[in-house]
Every structure is written in structure tokens, then in C-alpha cells.
Amino acid sequence: MLLAIDCGNTNTVFSIWDGTEFVATWRTSTEWQRTADQYYVWLSTLMTMRGIEAEIDEMIVSSTVPRVVFNLRVLGDRYFNCRPLVVGKPDCRLPVTPRVDAGTQVGPDRLVNTVGAWDRHGGDLVVVDFGTATTFDVVDTDGAYVGGVISPGVNLSLEALHQAAAALPHVDVSKPEKVIGTNTVACMQSGIFWGYVGLVRGICDRIRTERDRSMRIIGTGGLAPLFAQGDMLFDDIEEDLTMHGLTVIHRYNKETA
Ligand SMILES: Nc1ncnc2c1ncn2[C@@H]1O[C@H](COP(=O)(O)OP(=O)(O)O)[C@@H](O)[C@H]1O
Ligand SMILES: CC(C)(COP(=O)(O)O)[C@@H](O)C(=O)NCCC(=O)O
Ligand SMILES: [K+]
């Protein structure tokens, strides 16, 4: 079975794919110091607890943090007797080459989102991913990643407010009842929530105008459902989009080997 790993700057998601469906998905914080042995103890414990007897013999990794890849390679080599495919490395082929400025290292998560969205919806798409950063990935009619937008992430923005202003507390993101806050926390939540609703809508509208066509907007990342409550921002919300993209890239590399 396939172990698919998506490392973001904040969290790392592990999913086991049996060729038809995801058998299990687990999340841990991203720490580049974590060793292969630590990953294995964590993963095998969770598998045992869930009674999963999957024989993992293939791995694919997408990582926005280059340093974690080394220990994930060791994990494959030592425990699963396999060499992981790593998105963005020369030996991992993509169905369509990205069209960006020469020398640009597109985030692997964005390439994977592009492939996953293309597989499900065809072209002319914008993928909005609420991760550490909020990214917009533009997918052309032929499935190519053709650029996008990188904005500060929602939690990053809240944390920056708290860090920079002595009187502003740490707050969690949520949808406020009203726009006009009558206390500090409500004011901050309104600024973040309605600010991001406006940001997402504004950027998607400008992308559509710049490309002069209507494009499907796909939301992903843990916070997408929350922001969807604010406005009609997305045509679809797909929490497993990155994982789906990883399985498509894995299959493509096997078929074209
Ligand atoms: N369902 C959720 N509800 C609230 N916060 C979430 C949820 N999912 C993710 N987050 C937060 O959003 C931020 C980005 O998370 P994540 O999508 O894991 O980022 P990355 O992929 O960059 O590691 C983190 O601060 C995380 O705690
Ligand atoms: C923009 C990102 C930081 C988003 O990472 P994430 O929020 O998933 O951790 C990542 O895709 C990245 O490092 N990109 C490299 C630059 C680029 O995509 O153009
Ligand atoms: K992400």
C-alpha cells in the first residue's frame, strides 16, 4: 500500500491509500528534527490502535520544508523497504510542466493541488489553500500550474497582531456574529474573518478578470469550511485535495515508468 505524506510548514499529514480509498489519515506537527525512528513509532502505534494491518511498500512525499525530506527518505528505506517519490525532485514526473518564470521553485504543495484539482475538475481552476500561507494556484485548461498568489496565512496574521501589539491577546479564528466588534477579541476576529473573506473574493475576481474567463474556485485546507460560511467563495470544498493529488502523481509515475 501507498503511504502519502504532505508536509506543510505547520503540520504534516500521513495517509494510507489502498489503491481505491484512504484507509486512514493522521496529522502531526512539522518538525524537521524528527527522526525516521520517531515517525515509525508514532505511525505504527496509530496503525495498531486502529487495527490496520497495511503492508506499506510505496511512499510519496510533498514537502514545503526541504529539511524534513531526509528523515522521511530514511523512514522509507529503513522500515518500508522503498525509496519515496518526492514531488519537485527530478525523478518525480508531473503530468503537465508548470509554466512559470525560469528558476522558480514552485511549492510542491501547489503542484500537487494543481494535479489533484485537474484530475477531478479539468482545467480553468483556482485552488485556494488555507495553510501556513493562504495560496491561490491557477490551473490552465491543459492542467498546467501557471502561477498564482501567496498571502499570509490566517493564523499567521492573528499571531502577528498578537506579537506586535502589547494589548492584543492571542485569539482563535472564528466567524463573528457581527462585523462591528464591541470588545477587543470580537474586533480582531472580525478583522481576520471578514478581511480574509474580502481577500479571497477580491483576488479570485481579479484572477478571473485577468484571464478573462470564468473559473471554478476550489477551497482546501482546514479553514476552508469556516470561510465558506462568510460568502459564496468556493464552487467546491475538498479537504483531501492535496492527498488526492499525491495519489494521482504516484499513479502517473508508475504508469509512465
Ligand atoms: N480545522 C481547523 N480549524 C482551525 N484551525 C485549523 C484547522 N486546520 C488547520 N488549522 C490551522 O491552520 C493553520 C494551517 O494549518 P495547515 O493546513 O496544517 O498548514 P500547513 O499545511 O501549512 O502545515 C495552522 O495554524 C492550523 O493550526
Ligand atoms: C507558499 C508556501 C509557503 C505555502 O506553504 P504551506 O502554507 O502549505 O506550508 C509553499 O508553497 C512554498 O514554500 N512555496 C514556494 C514558493 C512558490 O510556491 O512560488
Ligand atoms: K498547504
PDB file of C-alpha atoms and ligand atoms in Angstrom:
ATOM      1  CA  MET A   1       0.000   0.000   0.000  1.00  0.00           C
ATOM      2  CA  LEU A   2       0.956   3.605  -0.509  1.00  0.00           C
ATOM      3  CA  LEU A   3       1.932   5.970   2.298  1.00  0.00           C
ATOM      4  CA  ALA A   4       1.310   9.550   1.118  1.00  0.00           C
ATOM      5  CA  ILE A   5       2.847  12.358   3.169  1.00  0.00           C
ATOM      6  CA  ASP A   6       2.051  16.072   2.873  1.00  0.00           C
ATOM      7  CA  CYS A   7       4.399  18.254   4.950  1.00  0.00           C
ATOM      8  CA  GLY A   8       3.288  21.847   5.357  1.00  0.00           C
ATOM      9  CA  ASN A   9       5.153  24.490   7.319  1.00  0.00           C
ATOM     10  CA  THR A  10       2.845  23.864  10.311  1.00  0.00           C
ATOM     11  CA  ASN A  11       1.501  20.320  10.053  1.00  0.00           C
ATOM     12  CA  THR A  12       2.372  17.042   8.371  1.00  0.00           C
ATOM     13  CA  VAL A  13      -0.399  14.712   7.200  1.00  0.00           C
ATOM     14  CA  PHE A  14       0.123  10.973   6.651  1.00  0.00           C
ATOM     15  CA  SER A  15      -2.476   8.976   4.697  1.00  0.00           C
ATOM     16  CA  ILE A  16      -2.559   5.301   3.764  1.00  0.00           C
ATOM     17  CA  TRP A  17      -4.019   4.658   0.297  1.00  0.00           C
ATOM     18  CA  ASP A  18      -5.081   1.117  -0.646  1.00  0.00           C
ATOM     19  CA  GLY A  19      -5.460   1.925  -4.352  1.00  0.00           C
ATOM     20  CA  THR A  20      -9.151   2.744  -4.058  1.00  0.00           C
ATOM     21  CA  GLU A  21      -9.577   4.775  -0.887  1.00  0.00           C
ATOM     22  CA  PHE A  22      -7.761   6.290   2.057  1.00  0.00           C
ATOM     23  CA  VAL A  23      -7.653   3.715   4.840  1.00  0.00           C
ATOM     24  CA  ALA A  24      -6.534   6.224   7.481  1.00  0.00           C
ATOM     25  CA  THR A  25      -5.228   9.774   7.847  1.00  0.00           C
ATOM     26  CA  TRP A  26      -3.176  11.173  10.742  1.00  0.00           C
ATOM     27  CA  ARG A  27      -1.692  14.582  11.437  1.00  0.00           C
ATOM     28  CA  THR A  28       1.377  15.649  13.376  1.00  0.00           C
ATOM     29  CA  SER A  29       3.249  18.930  13.751  1.00  0.00           C
ATOM     30  CA  THR A  30       6.054  19.525  11.258  1.00  0.00           C
ATOM     31  CA  GLU A  31       9.470  19.285  12.945  1.00  0.00           C
ATOM     32  CA  TRP A  32      12.496  18.737  10.781  1.00  0.00           C
ATOM     33  CA  GLN A  33      14.426  17.228  13.713  1.00  0.00           C
ATOM     34  CA  ARG A  34      12.019  14.266  13.972  1.00  0.00           C
ATOM     35  CA  THR A  35      13.882  11.085  13.049  1.00  0.00           C
ATOM     36  CA  ALA A  36      12.759   8.111  10.969  1.00  0.00           C
ATOM     37  CA  ASP A  37      12.566   6.031  14.146  1.00  0.00           C
ATOM     38  CA  GLN A  38      10.268   8.576  15.765  1.00  0.00           C
ATOM     39  CA  TYR A  39       7.980   8.665  12.721  1.00  0.00           C
ATOM     40  CA  TYR A  40       7.830   4.887  12.696  1.00  0.00           C
ATOM     41  CA  VAL A  41       6.970   4.527  16.389  1.00  0.00           C
ATOM     42  CA  TRP A  42       4.217   7.134  16.029  1.00  0.00           C
ATOM     43  CA  LEU A  43       2.789   5.667  12.830  1.00  0.00           C
ATOM     44  CA  SER A  44       2.926   2.012  13.833  1.00  0.00           C
ATOM     45  CA  THR A  45       1.273   2.804  17.191  1.00  0.00           C
ATOM     46  CA  LEU A  46      -1.623   4.545  15.473  1.00  0.00           C
ATOM     47  CA  MET A  47      -1.955   1.735  12.952  1.00  0.00           C
ATOM     48  CA  THR A  48      -2.085  -0.864  15.722  1.00  0.00           C
ATOM     49  CA  MET A  49      -4.660   1.155  17.660  1.00  0.00           C
ATOM     50  CA  ARG A  50      -6.899   1.265  14.596  1.00  0.00           C
ATOM     51  CA  GLY A  51      -6.273  -2.416  13.795  1.00  0.00           C
ATOM     52  CA  ILE A  52      -4.783  -1.529  10.395  1.00  0.00           C
ATOM     53  CA  GLU A  53      -2.508  -4.223   9.026  1.00  0.00           C
ATOM     54  CA  ALA A  54      -1.471  -2.383   5.885  1.00  0.00           C
ATOM     55  CA  GLU A  55       1.726  -3.553   4.261  1.00  0.00           C
ATOM     56  CA  ILE A  56       3.283  -0.246   3.224  1.00  0.00           C
ATOM     57  CA  ASP A  57       5.650  -0.730   0.312  1.00  0.00           C
ATOM     58  CA  GLU A  58       5.460   2.603  -1.522  1.00  0.00           C
ATOM     59  CA  MET A  59       5.754   6.224  -0.436  1.00  0.00           C
ATOM     60  CA  ILE A  60       5.205   9.652  -1.966  1.00  0.00           C
ATOM     61  CA  VAL A  61       6.134  12.896  -0.229  1.00  0.00           C
ATOM     62  CA  SER A  62       5.324  16.558  -0.841  1.00  0.00           C
ATOM     63  CA  SER A  63       7.132  18.932   1.486  1.00  0.00           C
ATOM     64  CA  THR A  64       7.222  22.712   1.717  1.00  0.00           C
ATOM     65  CA  VAL A  65      10.005  22.236   4.284  1.00  0.00           C
ATOM     66  CA  PRO A  66      13.039  20.790   2.436  1.00  0.00           C
ATOM     67  CA  ARG A  67      14.811  19.672   5.612  1.00  0.00           C
ATOM     68  CA  VAL A  68      12.186  17.090   6.622  1.00  0.00           C
ATOM     69  CA  VAL A  69      12.689  15.087   3.440  1.00  0.00           C
ATOM     70  CA  PHE A  70      15.923  13.469   4.598  1.00  0.00           C
ATOM     71  CA  ASN A  71      14.335  11.675   7.574  1.00  0.00           C
ATOM     72  CA  LEU A  72      11.304  10.643   5.516  1.00  0.00           C
ATOM     73  CA  ARG A  73      13.641   9.052   2.995  1.00  0.00           C
ATOM     74  CA  VAL A  74      15.290   7.156   5.867  1.00  0.00           C
ATOM     75  CA  LEU A  75      11.809   6.088   7.061  1.00  0.00           C
ATOM     76  CA  GLY A  76      11.127   4.542   3.659  1.00  0.00           C
ATOM     77  CA  ASP A  77      14.499   2.909   3.397  1.00  0.00           C
ATOM     78  CA  ARG A  78      14.653   1.505   6.933  1.00  0.00           C
ATOM     79  CA  TYR A  79      11.069   0.485   7.647  1.00  0.00           C
ATOM     80  CA  PHE A  80       9.205   0.097   4.364  1.00  0.00           C
ATOM     81  CA  ASN A  81      12.000  -1.026   2.095  1.00  0.00           C
ATOM     82  CA  CYS A  82      11.163   1.603  -0.512  1.00  0.00           C
ATOM     83  CA  ARG A  83      12.525   4.796  -1.998  1.00  0.00           C
ATOM     84  CA  PRO A  84       9.955   7.603  -1.647  1.00  0.00           C
ATOM     85  CA  LEU A  85       8.927   9.646  -4.676  1.00  0.00           C
ATOM     86  CA  VAL A  86       9.491  13.278  -3.710  1.00  0.00           C
ATOM     87  CA  VAL A  87       7.438  15.899  -5.573  1.00  0.00           C
ATOM     88  CA  GLY A  88       9.668  18.568  -7.065  1.00  0.00           C
ATOM     89  CA  LYS A  89      12.686  16.264  -7.450  1.00  0.00           C
ATOM     90  CA  PRO A  90      13.775  15.398 -10.999  1.00  0.00           C
ATOM     91  CA  ASP A  91      12.809  11.714 -10.708  1.00  0.00           C
ATOM     92  CA  CYS A  92       9.179  12.595  -9.879  1.00  0.00           C
ATOM     93  CA  ARG A  93       7.390  13.383 -13.144  1.00  0.00           C
ATOM     94  CA  LEU A  94       4.328  15.611 -13.308  1.00  0.00           C
ATOM     95  CA  PRO A  95       1.579  15.121 -15.905  1.00  0.00           C
ATOM     96  CA  VAL A  96       1.981  18.734 -17.112  1.00  0.00           C
ATOM     97  CA  THR A  97       5.004  21.039 -16.740  1.00  0.00           C
ATOM     98  CA  PRO A  98       4.327  24.278 -14.800  1.00  0.00           C
ATOM     99  CA  ARG A  99       4.551  27.481 -16.828  1.00  0.00           C
ATOM    100  CA  VAL A 100       6.386  29.946 -14.561  1.00  0.00           C
ATOM    101  CA  ASP A 101       9.457  32.200 -14.728  1.00  0.00           C
ATOM    102  CA  ALA A 102      12.708  30.315 -15.270  1.00  0.00           C
ATOM    103  CA  GLY A 103      14.359  29.316 -11.987  1.00  0.00           C
ATOM    104  CA  THR A 104      11.130  29.464  -9.943  1.00  0.00           C
ATOM    105  CA  GLN A 105      10.813  26.661  -7.392  1.00  0.00           C
ATOM    106  CA  VAL A 106       7.043  26.333  -7.102  1.00  0.00           C
ATOM    107  CA  GLY A 107       5.941  24.955  -3.721  1.00  0.00           C
ATOM    108  CA  PRO A 108       5.372  21.203  -4.128  1.00  0.00           C
ATOM    109  CA  ASP A 109       2.045  21.502  -2.297  1.00  0.00           C
ATOM    110  CA  ARG A 110       0.861  23.871  -5.028  1.00  0.00           C
ATOM    111  CA  LEU A 111       1.945  21.499  -7.791  1.00  0.00           C
ATOM    112  CA  VAL A 112       0.151  18.641  -6.032  1.00  0.00           C
ATOM    113  CA  ASN A 113      -3.023  20.711  -5.532  1.00  0.00           C
ATOM    114  CA  THR A 114      -2.928  21.558  -9.229  1.00  0.00           C
ATOM    115  CA  VAL A 115      -2.741  17.901 -10.252  1.00  0.00           C
ATOM    116  CA  GLY A 116      -5.450  16.859  -7.770  1.00  0.00           C
ATOM    117  CA  ALA A 117      -7.834  19.600  -8.887  1.00  0.00           C
ATOM    118  CA  TRP A 118      -7.134  18.974 -12.587  1.00  0.00           C
ATOM    119  CA  ASP A 119      -7.877  15.277 -12.137  1.00  0.00           C
ATOM    120  CA  ARG A 120     -11.242  15.996 -10.523  1.00  0.00           C
ATOM    121  CA  HIS A 121     -12.423  19.061 -12.415  1.00  0.00           C
ATOM    122  CA  GLY A 122     -10.377  19.546 -15.584  1.00  0.00           C
ATOM    123  CA  GLY A 123      -8.855  22.970 -16.269  1.00  0.00           C
ATOM    124  CA  ASP A 124      -9.606  26.654 -15.675  1.00  0.00           C
ATOM    125  CA  LEU A 125      -9.472  26.477 -11.905  1.00  0.00           C
ATOM    126  CA  VAL A 126      -8.224  28.397  -8.917  1.00  0.00           C
ATOM    127  CA  VAL A 127      -7.257  26.341  -5.845  1.00  0.00           C
ATOM    128  CA  VAL A 128      -7.338  28.317  -2.600  1.00  0.00           C
ATOM    129  CA  ASP A 129      -5.376  26.520   0.148  1.00  0.00           C
ATOM    130  CA  PHE A 130      -5.600  27.786   3.737  1.00  0.00           C
ATOM    131  CA  GLY A 131      -2.301  26.600   5.190  1.00  0.00           C
ATOM    132  CA  THR A 132       0.508  28.448   6.955  1.00  0.00           C
ATOM    133  CA  ALA A 133       0.235  30.724   3.945  1.00  0.00           C
ATOM    134  CA  THR A 134      -3.003  31.178   2.003  1.00  0.00           C
ATOM    135  CA  THR A 135      -2.137  30.246  -1.559  1.00  0.00           C
ATOM    136  CA  PHE A 136      -4.019  30.631  -4.832  1.00  0.00           C
ATOM    137  CA  ASP A 137      -2.945  28.236  -7.574  1.00  0.00           C
ATOM    138  CA  VAL A 138      -4.144  28.949 -11.108  1.00  0.00           C
ATOM    139  CA  VAL A 139      -4.680  25.828 -13.249  1.00  0.00           C
ATOM    140  CA  ASP A 140      -4.828  26.324 -17.025  1.00  0.00           C
ATOM    141  CA  THR A 141      -7.117  24.459 -19.444  1.00  0.00           C
ATOM    142  CA  ASP A 142      -4.410  21.829 -20.064  1.00  0.00           C
ATOM    143  CA  GLY A 143      -3.807  21.252 -16.342  1.00  0.00           C
ATOM    144  CA  ALA A 144      -0.629  23.328 -16.081  1.00  0.00           C
ATOM    145  CA  TYR A 145       0.130  25.371 -12.999  1.00  0.00           C
ATOM    146  CA  VAL A 146       0.516  28.864 -14.447  1.00  0.00           C
ATOM    147  CA  GLY A 147       1.142  30.929 -11.308  1.00  0.00           C
ATOM    148  CA  GLY A 148      -0.929  32.337  -8.504  1.00  0.00           C
ATOM    149  CA  VAL A 149      -0.874  34.342  -5.322  1.00  0.00           C
ATOM    150  CA  ILE A 150       0.735  33.866  -1.881  1.00  0.00           C
ATOM    151  CA  SER A 151      -0.877  35.681   1.062  1.00  0.00           C
ATOM    152  CA  PRO A 152      -0.088  35.481   4.769  1.00  0.00           C
ATOM    153  CA  GLY A 153      -1.980  32.639   6.416  1.00  0.00           C
ATOM    154  CA  VAL A 154      -4.939  33.258   8.699  1.00  0.00           C
ATOM    155  CA  ASN A 155      -3.296  32.047  11.904  1.00  0.00           C
ATOM    156  CA  LEU A 156      -0.053  33.748  10.952  1.00  0.00           C
ATOM    157  CA  SER A 157      -1.886  37.072  10.676  1.00  0.00           C
ATOM    158  CA  LEU A 158      -3.611  36.613  14.035  1.00  0.00           C
ATOM    159  CA  GLU A 159      -0.306  35.669  15.624  1.00  0.00           C
ATOM    160  CA  ALA A 160       1.423  38.696  14.085  1.00  0.00           C
ATOM    161  CA  LEU A 161      -1.227  41.020  15.576  1.00  0.00           C
ATOM    162  CA  HIS A 162      -0.740  39.467  18.989  1.00  0.00           C
ATOM    163  CA  GLN A 163       3.060  39.577  18.765  1.00  0.00           C
ATOM    164  CA  ALA A 164       3.295  43.162  17.565  1.00  0.00           C
ATOM    165  CA  ALA A 165       0.674  44.868  19.736  1.00  0.00           C
ATOM    166  CA  ALA A 166       1.071  44.727  23.523  1.00  0.00           C
ATOM    167  CA  ALA A 167      -2.668  44.977  24.232  1.00  0.00           C
ATOM    168  CA  LEU A 168      -3.887  42.415  21.700  1.00  0.00           C
ATOM    169  CA  PRO A 169      -4.405  38.883  23.033  1.00  0.00           C
ATOM    170  CA  HIS A 170      -3.980  35.579  21.244  1.00  0.00           C
ATOM    171  CA  VAL A 171      -7.345  34.705  19.671  1.00  0.00           C
ATOM    172  CA  ASP A 172      -8.604  31.777  17.644  1.00  0.00           C
ATOM    173  CA  VAL A 173     -10.146  32.330  14.258  1.00  0.00           C
ATOM    174  CA  SER A 174     -13.934  32.061  14.155  1.00  0.00           C
ATOM    175  CA  LYS A 175     -16.864  33.642  12.380  1.00  0.00           C
ATOM    176  CA  PRO A 176     -18.086  36.640  14.403  1.00  0.00           C
ATOM    177  CA  GLU A 177     -21.811  37.318  14.668  1.00  0.00           C
ATOM    178  CA  LYS A 178     -21.423  40.942  13.623  1.00  0.00           C
ATOM    179  CA  VAL A 179     -18.880  42.981  11.679  1.00  0.00           C
ATOM    180  CA  ILE A 180     -18.676  45.726  14.313  1.00  0.00           C
ATOM    181  CA  GLY A 181     -16.959  44.210  17.328  1.00  0.00           C
ATOM    182  CA  THR A 182     -17.830  45.604  20.772  1.00  0.00           C
ATOM    183  CA  ASN A 183     -14.823  44.094  22.529  1.00  0.00           C
ATOM    184  CA  THR A 184     -11.166  43.545  21.598  1.00  0.00           C
ATOM    185  CA  VAL A 185     -11.469  39.861  20.735  1.00  0.00           C
ATOM    186  CA  ALA A 186     -14.570  40.427  18.598  1.00  0.00           C
ATOM    187  CA  CYS A 187     -12.828  43.297  16.777  1.00  0.00           C
ATOM    188  CA  MET A 188      -9.821  41.090  15.986  1.00  0.00           C
ATOM    189  CA  GLN A 189     -11.970  38.168  14.888  1.00  0.00           C
ATOM    190  CA  SER A 190     -13.964  40.434  12.622  1.00  0.00           C
ATOM    191  CA  GLY A 191     -10.824  41.891  11.067  1.00  0.00           C
ATOM    192  CA  ILE A 192      -9.419  38.472  10.315  1.00  0.00           C
ATOM    193  CA  PHE A 193     -12.614  36.734   9.260  1.00  0.00           C
ATOM    194  CA  TRP A 194     -14.174  39.445   7.091  1.00  0.00           C
ATOM    195  CA  GLY A 195     -10.745  40.611   5.968  1.00  0.00           C
ATOM    196  CA  TYR A 196      -9.975  37.152   4.593  1.00  0.00           C
ATOM    197  CA  VAL A 197     -13.417  36.788   3.017  1.00  0.00           C
ATOM    198  CA  GLY A 198     -12.697  40.057   1.188  1.00  0.00           C
ATOM    199  CA  LEU A 199      -9.175  38.973   0.303  1.00  0.00           C
ATOM    200  CA  VAL A 200     -10.276  35.670  -1.181  1.00  0.00           C
ATOM    201  CA  ARG A 201     -13.175  37.203  -3.103  1.00  0.00           C
ATOM    202  CA  GLY A 202     -11.073  40.127  -4.348  1.00  0.00           C
ATOM    203  CA  ILE A 203      -8.166  38.002  -5.526  1.00  0.00           C
ATOM    204  CA  CYS A 204     -10.407  35.431  -7.249  1.00  0.00           C
ATOM    205  CA  ASP A 205     -12.323  38.205  -9.038  1.00  0.00           C
ATOM    206  CA  ARG A 206      -9.073  39.778 -10.225  1.00  0.00           C
ATOM    207  CA  ILE A 207      -7.731  36.421 -11.427  1.00  0.00           C
ATOM    208  CA  ARG A 208     -10.941  35.877 -13.419  1.00  0.00           C
ATOM    209  CA  THR A 209     -10.707  39.367 -14.901  1.00  0.00           C
ATOM    210  CA  GLU A 210      -7.027  38.976 -15.762  1.00  0.00           C
ATOM    211  CA  ARG A 211      -7.696  35.674 -17.539  1.00  0.00           C
ATOM    212  CA  ASP A 212     -10.973  36.915 -18.967  1.00  0.00           C
ATOM    213  CA  ARG A 213     -12.937  33.749 -18.271  1.00  0.00           C
ATOM    214  CA  SER A 214     -14.998  32.218 -15.515  1.00  0.00           C
ATOM    215  CA  MET A 215     -13.002  29.780 -13.439  1.00  0.00           C
ATOM    216  CA  ARG A 216     -14.054  27.225 -10.846  1.00  0.00           C
ATOM    217  CA  ILE A 217     -12.798  28.057  -7.350  1.00  0.00           C
ATOM    218  CA  ILE A 218     -11.824  25.073  -5.183  1.00  0.00           C
ATOM    219  CA  GLY A 219     -11.198  25.634  -1.467  1.00  0.00           C
ATOM    220  CA  THR A 220      -8.964  23.329   0.574  1.00  0.00           C
ATOM    221  CA  GLY A 221      -7.133  23.302   3.929  1.00  0.00           C
ATOM    222  CA  GLY A 222      -8.665  23.045   7.389  1.00  0.00           C
ATOM    223  CA  LEU A 223     -10.066  26.568   7.428  1.00  0.00           C
ATOM    224  CA  ALA A 224     -11.842  26.467   4.053  1.00  0.00           C
ATOM    225  CA  PRO A 225     -15.221  25.354   5.501  1.00  0.00           C
ATOM    226  CA  LEU A 226     -15.129  28.197   8.026  1.00  0.00           C
ATOM    227  CA  PHE A 227     -14.532  30.854   5.374  1.00  0.00           C
ATOM    228  CA  ALA A 228     -17.155  29.336   3.135  1.00  0.00           C
ATOM    229  CA  GLN A 229     -19.688  30.404   5.781  1.00  0.00           C
ATOM    230  CA  GLY A 230     -18.855  34.050   5.132  1.00  0.00           C
ATOM    231  CA  ASP A 231     -19.779  34.333   1.481  1.00  0.00           C
ATOM    232  CA  MET A 232     -20.181  32.199  -1.636  1.00  0.00           C
ATOM    233  CA  LEU A 233     -16.420  31.936  -2.031  1.00  0.00           C
ATOM    234  CA  PHE A 234     -15.991  28.414  -3.424  1.00  0.00           C
ATOM    235  CA  ASP A 235     -17.640  26.205  -6.009  1.00  0.00           C
ATOM    236  CA  ASP A 236     -16.300  23.166  -4.129  1.00  0.00           C
ATOM    237  CA  ILE A 237     -14.520  22.458  -0.869  1.00  0.00           C
ATOM    238  CA  GLU A 238     -12.238  19.437  -0.846  1.00  0.00           C
ATOM    239  CA  GLU A 239     -10.292  18.751   2.294  1.00  0.00           C
ATOM    240  CA  ASP A 240      -8.434  15.796   0.780  1.00  0.00           C
ATOM    241  CA  LEU A 241      -7.330  17.621  -2.391  1.00  0.00           C
ATOM    242  CA  THR A 242      -3.578  17.509  -1.647  1.00  0.00           C
ATOM    243  CA  MET A 243      -3.737  13.837  -0.694  1.00  0.00           C
ATOM    244  CA  HIS A 244      -5.728  13.064  -3.817  1.00  0.00           C
ATOM    245  CA  GLY A 245      -3.119  14.891  -5.915  1.00  0.00           C
ATOM    246  CA  LEU A 246      -0.373  12.783  -4.337  1.00  0.00           C
ATOM    247  CA  THR A 247      -2.117   9.543  -5.316  1.00  0.00           C
ATOM    248  CA  VAL A 248      -2.588  10.823  -8.894  1.00  0.00           C
ATOM    249  CA  ILE A 249       1.102  11.764  -9.208  1.00  0.00           C
ATOM    250  CA  HIS A 250       2.130   8.409  -7.766  1.00  0.00           C
ATOM    251  CA  ARG A 251      -0.060   6.530 -10.260  1.00  0.00           C
ATOM    252  CA  TYR A 252       1.199   8.673 -13.135  1.00  0.00           C
ATOM    253  CA  ASN A 253       4.829   7.892 -12.266  1.00  0.00           C
ATOM    254  CA  LYS A 254       4.096   4.162 -12.092  1.00  0.00           C
ATOM    255  CA  GLU A 255       2.229   4.152 -15.386  1.00  0.00           C
ATOM    256  CA  THR A 256       4.912   6.135 -17.214  1.00  0.00           C
ATOM    257  CA  ALA A 257       7.894   4.352 -15.637  1.00  0.00           C
TER     258      ALA A 257
HETATM  259  N1  LIG B   1      -9.939  22.729  11.104  1.00  0.00           N
HETATM  260  C1  LIG B   1      -9.157  23.712  11.570  1.00  0.00           C
HETATM  261  N2  LIG B   1      -9.646  24.612  12.462  1.00  0.00           N
HETATM  262  C2  LIG B   1      -8.863  25.608  12.943  1.00  0.00           C
HETATM  263  N3  LIG B   1      -7.598  25.801  12.577  1.00  0.00           N
HETATM  264  C3  LIG B   1      -7.078  24.953  11.706  1.00  0.00           C
HETATM  265  C4  LIG B   1      -7.813  23.867  11.147  1.00  0.00           C
HETATM  266  N4  LIG B   1      -6.998  23.198  10.286  1.00  0.00           N
HETATM  267  C5  LIG B   1      -5.830  23.845  10.298  1.00  0.00           C
HETATM  268  N5  LIG B   1      -5.869  24.890  11.149  1.00  0.00           N
HETATM  269  C6  LIG B   1      -4.805  25.833  11.417  1.00  0.00           C
HETATM  270  O1  LIG B   1      -4.477  26.453  10.187  1.00  0.00           O
HETATM  271  C7  LIG B   1      -3.064  26.645  10.116  1.00  0.00           C
HETATM  272  C8  LIG B   1      -2.553  25.984   8.898  1.00  0.00           C
HETATM  273  O2  LIG B   1      -2.705  24.612   9.056  1.00  0.00           O
HETATM  274  P1  LIG B   1      -2.289  23.556   7.968  1.00  0.00           P
HETATM  275  O3  LIG B   1      -3.347  23.492   6.932  1.00  0.00           O
HETATM  276  O4  LIG B   1      -1.950  22.305   8.673  1.00  0.00           O
HETATM  277  O5  LIG B   1      -0.993  24.286   7.386  1.00  0.00           O
HETATM  278  P2  LIG B   1       0.257  23.714   6.591  1.00  0.00           P
HETATM  279  O6  LIG B   1      -0.288  22.828   5.509  1.00  0.00           O
HETATM  280  O7  LIG B   1       0.921  24.940   6.077  1.00  0.00           O
HETATM  281  O8  LIG B   1       1.103  22.972   7.576  1.00  0.00           O
HETATM  282  C9  LIG B   1      -2.442  26.099  11.378  1.00  0.00           C
HETATM  283  O9  LIG B   1      -2.183  27.175  12.238  1.00  0.00           O
HETATM  284  C10 LIG B   1      -3.526  25.174  11.920  1.00  0.00           C
HETATM  285  O10 LIG B   1      -3.494  25.116  13.323  1.00  0.00           O
HETATM  286  C1  LIG B   2       3.705  29.247  -0.285  1.00  0.00           C
HETATM  287  C2  LIG B   2       4.113  28.114   0.647  1.00  0.00           C
HETATM  288  C3  LIG B   2       4.965  28.677   1.779  1.00  0.00           C
HETATM  289  C4  LIG B   2       2.824  27.506   1.248  1.00  0.00           C
HETATM  290  O1  LIG B   2       3.193  26.534   2.190  1.00  0.00           O
HETATM  291  P1  LIG B   2       2.200  25.946   3.319  1.00  0.00           P
HETATM  292  O2  LIG B   2       1.268  27.024   3.711  1.00  0.00           O
HETATM  293  O3  LIG B   2       1.462  24.786   2.674  1.00  0.00           O
HETATM  294  O4  LIG B   2       3.076  25.453   4.407  1.00  0.00           O
HETATM  295  C5  LIG B   2       4.843  26.982  -0.138  1.00  0.00           C
HETATM  296  O5  LIG B   2       4.051  26.569  -1.202  1.00  0.00           O
HETATM  297  C6  LIG B   2       6.195  27.428  -0.634  1.00  0.00           C
HETATM  298  O6  LIG B   2       7.153  27.433   0.087  1.00  0.00           O
HETATM  299  N1  LIG B   2       6.272  27.820  -1.945  1.00  0.00           N
HETATM  300  C7  LIG B   2       7.479  28.219  -2.597  1.00  0.00           C
HETATM  301  C8  LIG B   2       7.300  29.447  -3.456  1.00  0.00           C
HETATM  302  C9  LIG B   2       6.242  29.291  -4.547  1.00  0.00           C
HETATM  303  O7  LIG B   2       5.355  28.443  -4.482  1.00  0.00           O
HETATM  304  O8  LIG B   2       6.307  30.067  -5.524  1.00  0.00           O
HETATM  305  K     K B   3      -0.803  23.630   2.268  1.00  0.00           K
END
